[in-house]
Amino acid sequence: TLSGIGVHSGAPVTLTFQPAEAGTGVLFHRQHADGSVTELKAVSSQVGATDLSTVLGFSPAHSVATIEHVMAALYAMGIDNVIVEVDSAEMPIMDGSSRMFIDAIEQVGTKSLGVKRRYIRVV
């Protein structure tokens, strides 16, 4: 769990990485004050905007923004199945890099799901 502020909004935000089953992919769960959750899968068809940051979702009330450093940390750590719980519309900026996200993941460790990965080959 990490806490910080959104770089564009200045709003406080808490982010938690939760384990996920094989085949889940990267899911963002935006937790709202009323207890409801918006689930957004990190896939290109869910990208609603790219002005100043990458936004998943098409409605301000049901989106998450500035996911780049979180996604970079997950890629660097070889994580492709995870639930990212966040209580704000934007990821925390932390130190402006993915380092603090990587450090948080390294502190708790990762686990192989024992499933063969599928790759797309670009030629």
mmCIF file of C-alpha atoms in Angstrom:
data_model
loop_
_atom_site.group_PDB
_atom_site.id
_atom_site.type_symbol
_atom_site.label_atom_id
_atom_site.label_comp_id
_atom_site.label_asym_id
_atom_site.label_seq_id
_atom_site.Cartn_x
_atom_site.Cartn_y
_atom_site.Cartn_z
ATOM 1 C CA THR A 1 0.000 0.000 0.000
ATOM 2 C CA LEU A 2 1.255 3.442 -0.972
ATOM 3 C CA SER A 3 -0.144 6.886 -0.242
ATOM 4 C CA GLY A 4 0.583 10.147 -2.005
ATOM 5 C CA ILE A 5 -1.063 12.864 -4.057
ATOM 6 C CA GLY A 6 -2.261 13.036 -7.631
ATOM 7 C CA VAL A 7 0.119 15.183 -9.694
ATOM 8 C CA HIS A 8 -2.660 16.899 -11.657
ATOM 9 C CA SER A 9 -5.444 16.908 -9.068
ATOM 10 C CA GLY A 10 -3.447 17.427 -5.877
ATOM 11 C CA ALA A 11 -5.910 15.033 -4.225
ATOM 12 C CA PRO A 12 -4.724 12.487 -1.649
ATOM 13 C CA VAL A 13 -4.706 8.914 -2.938
ATOM 14 C CA THR A 14 -4.021 5.470 -1.533
ATOM 15 C CA LEU A 15 -3.062 2.611 -3.820
ATOM 16 C CA THR A 16 -2.839 -1.092 -2.948
ATOM 17 C CA PHE A 17 -1.589 -3.946 -5.118
ATOM 18 C CA GLN A 18 -3.632 -7.131 -4.635
ATOM 19 C CA PRO A 19 -2.775 -10.554 -6.069
ATOM 20 C CA ALA A 20 -4.908 -11.854 -8.925
ATOM 21 C CA GLU A 21 -5.487 -15.219 -10.573
ATOM 22 C CA ALA A 22 -3.811 -16.189 -13.841
ATOM 23 C CA GLY A 23 -5.609 -14.699 -16.820
ATOM 24 C CA THR A 24 -6.907 -11.680 -14.891
ATOM 25 C CA GLY A 25 -4.526 -9.182 -16.436
ATOM 26 C CA VAL A 26 -4.059 -5.768 -14.861
ATOM 27 C CA LEU A 27 -7.289 -4.499 -13.315
ATOM 28 C CA PHE A 28 -7.753 -1.122 -11.686
ATOM 29 C CA HIS A 29 -10.454 -1.004 -9.008
ATOM 30 C CA ARG A 30 -11.414 2.605 -8.314
ATOM 31 C CA GLN A 31 -13.087 2.680 -4.918
ATOM 32 C CA HIS A 32 -15.678 5.420 -4.473
ATOM 33 C CA ALA A 33 -16.715 7.133 -1.222
ATOM 34 C CA ASP A 34 -20.138 5.423 -1.356
ATOM 35 C CA GLY A 35 -18.467 1.984 -1.325
ATOM 36 C CA SER A 36 -19.015 1.235 -5.005
ATOM 37 C CA VAL A 37 -16.137 0.120 -7.214
ATOM 38 C CA THR A 38 -15.422 0.860 -10.869
ATOM 39 C CA GLU A 39 -13.391 -1.918 -12.509
ATOM 40 C CA LEU A 40 -11.172 -0.927 -15.425
ATOM 41 C CA LYS A 41 -9.015 -3.393 -17.337
ATOM 42 C CA ALA A 42 -5.682 -2.055 -18.576
ATOM 43 C CA VAL A 43 -6.282 -2.682 -22.275
ATOM 44 C CA SER A 44 -6.095 -0.278 -25.203
ATOM 45 C CA SER A 45 -9.857 -0.347 -25.810
ATOM 46 C CA GLN A 46 -10.370 1.189 -22.343
ATOM 47 C CA VAL A 47 -8.094 4.198 -22.940
ATOM 48 C CA GLY A 48 -10.360 7.219 -22.816
ATOM 49 C CA ALA A 49 -7.765 9.988 -23.069
ATOM 50 C CA THR A 50 -4.052 10.630 -23.410
ATOM 51 C CA ASP A 51 -3.844 14.401 -22.758
ATOM 52 C CA LEU A 52 -1.200 14.936 -20.035
ATOM 53 C CA SER A 53 -1.648 11.323 -18.857
ATOM 54 C CA THR A 54 -3.134 7.990 -19.826
ATOM 55 C CA VAL A 55 -6.726 7.646 -18.614
ATOM 56 C CA LEU A 56 -8.620 4.369 -18.433
ATOM 57 C CA GLY A 57 -12.372 4.884 -18.742
ATOM 58 C CA PHE A 58 -14.625 7.279 -20.577
ATOM 59 C CA SER A 59 -16.381 9.129 -17.741
ATOM 60 C CA PRO A 60 -14.595 11.290 -15.140
ATOM 61 C CA ALA A 61 -16.619 9.627 -12.385
ATOM 62 C CA HIS A 62 -15.613 6.156 -13.577
ATOM 63 C CA SER A 63 -11.997 6.443 -14.678
ATOM 64 C CA VAL A 64 -8.420 6.314 -13.393
ATOM 65 C CA ALA A 65 -5.646 8.571 -14.659
ATOM 66 C CA THR A 66 -1.871 8.828 -14.724
ATOM 67 C CA ILE A 67 -1.340 5.065 -14.798
ATOM 68 C CA GLU A 68 1.999 5.193 -16.661
ATOM 69 C CA HIS A 69 4.385 4.789 -13.718
ATOM 70 C CA VAL A 70 2.292 2.035 -12.138
ATOM 71 C CA MET A 71 2.197 0.166 -15.453
ATOM 72 C CA ALA A 72 5.972 0.625 -15.896
ATOM 73 C CA ALA A 73 6.604 -0.827 -12.430
ATOM 74 C CA LEU A 74 4.377 -3.827 -13.122
ATOM 75 C CA TYR A 75 6.143 -4.449 -16.433
ATOM 76 C CA ALA A 76 9.592 -4.108 -14.838
ATOM 77 C CA MET A 77 8.628 -6.630 -12.156
ATOM 78 C CA GLY A 78 7.155 -9.084 -14.667
ATOM 79 C CA ILE A 79 3.670 -8.764 -13.169
ATOM 80 C CA ASP A 80 0.795 -9.293 -15.572
ATOM 81 C CA ASN A 81 -1.980 -10.377 -13.195
ATOM 82 C CA VAL A 82 -2.804 -7.893 -10.437
ATOM 83 C CA ILE A 83 -5.615 -5.814 -9.002
ATOM 84 C CA VAL A 84 -4.642 -2.200 -8.357
ATOM 85 C CA GLU A 85 -7.023 -0.746 -5.769
ATOM 86 C CA VAL A 86 -7.105 3.039 -5.746
ATOM 87 C CA ASP A 87 -9.350 5.452 -3.828
ATOM 88 C CA SER A 88 -9.036 8.426 -6.159
ATOM 89 C CA ALA A 89 -9.317 9.298 -9.836
ATOM 90 C CA GLU A 90 -5.547 9.527 -10.241
ATOM 91 C CA MET A 91 -2.511 7.456 -9.255
ATOM 92 C CA PRO A 92 -0.159 8.961 -6.657
ATOM 93 C CA ILE A 93 2.831 10.660 -8.287
ATOM 94 C CA MET A 94 5.233 9.562 -5.512
ATOM 95 C CA ASP A 95 8.764 10.655 -6.600
ATOM 96 C CA GLY A 96 7.798 11.066 -10.261
ATOM 97 C CA SER A 97 9.157 7.679 -11.312
ATOM 98 C CA SER A 98 8.128 4.046 -10.932
ATOM 99 C CA ARG A 99 10.828 3.377 -8.296
ATOM 100 C CA MET A 100 8.580 3.621 -5.216
ATOM 101 C CA PHE A 101 6.012 1.299 -6.788
ATOM 102 C CA ILE A 102 8.796 -1.204 -7.534
ATOM 103 C CA ASP A 103 10.131 -0.876 -3.972
ATOM 104 C CA ALA A 104 6.672 -1.574 -2.525
ATOM 105 C CA ILE A 105 6.273 -4.673 -4.696
ATOM 106 C CA GLU A 106 9.772 -5.908 -3.804
ATOM 107 C CA GLN A 107 8.997 -5.535 -0.075
ATOM 108 C CA VAL A 108 6.139 -8.038 -0.277
ATOM 109 C CA GLY A 109 7.507 -10.152 -3.125
ATOM 110 C CA THR A 110 5.841 -11.823 -6.073
ATOM 111 C CA LYS A 111 4.608 -15.340 -6.717
ATOM 112 C CA SER A 112 4.657 -17.357 -9.913
ATOM 113 C CA LEU A 113 1.187 -18.518 -10.889
ATOM 114 C CA GLY A 114 2.580 -21.612 -12.590
ATOM 115 C CA VAL A 115 0.905 -20.844 -15.898
ATOM 116 C CA LYS A 116 2.759 -20.553 -19.174
ATOM 117 C CA ARG A 117 2.728 -16.990 -20.496
ATOM 118 C CA ARG A 118 1.471 -16.212 -23.970
ATOM 119 C CA TYR A 119 3.370 -13.675 -26.026
ATOM 120 C CA ILE A 120 2.553 -11.659 -29.102
ATOM 121 C CA ARG A 121 5.355 -11.642 -31.629
ATOM 122 C CA VAL A 122 5.733 -8.417 -33.585
ATOM 123 C CA VAL A 123 7.703 -8.796 -36.806
#
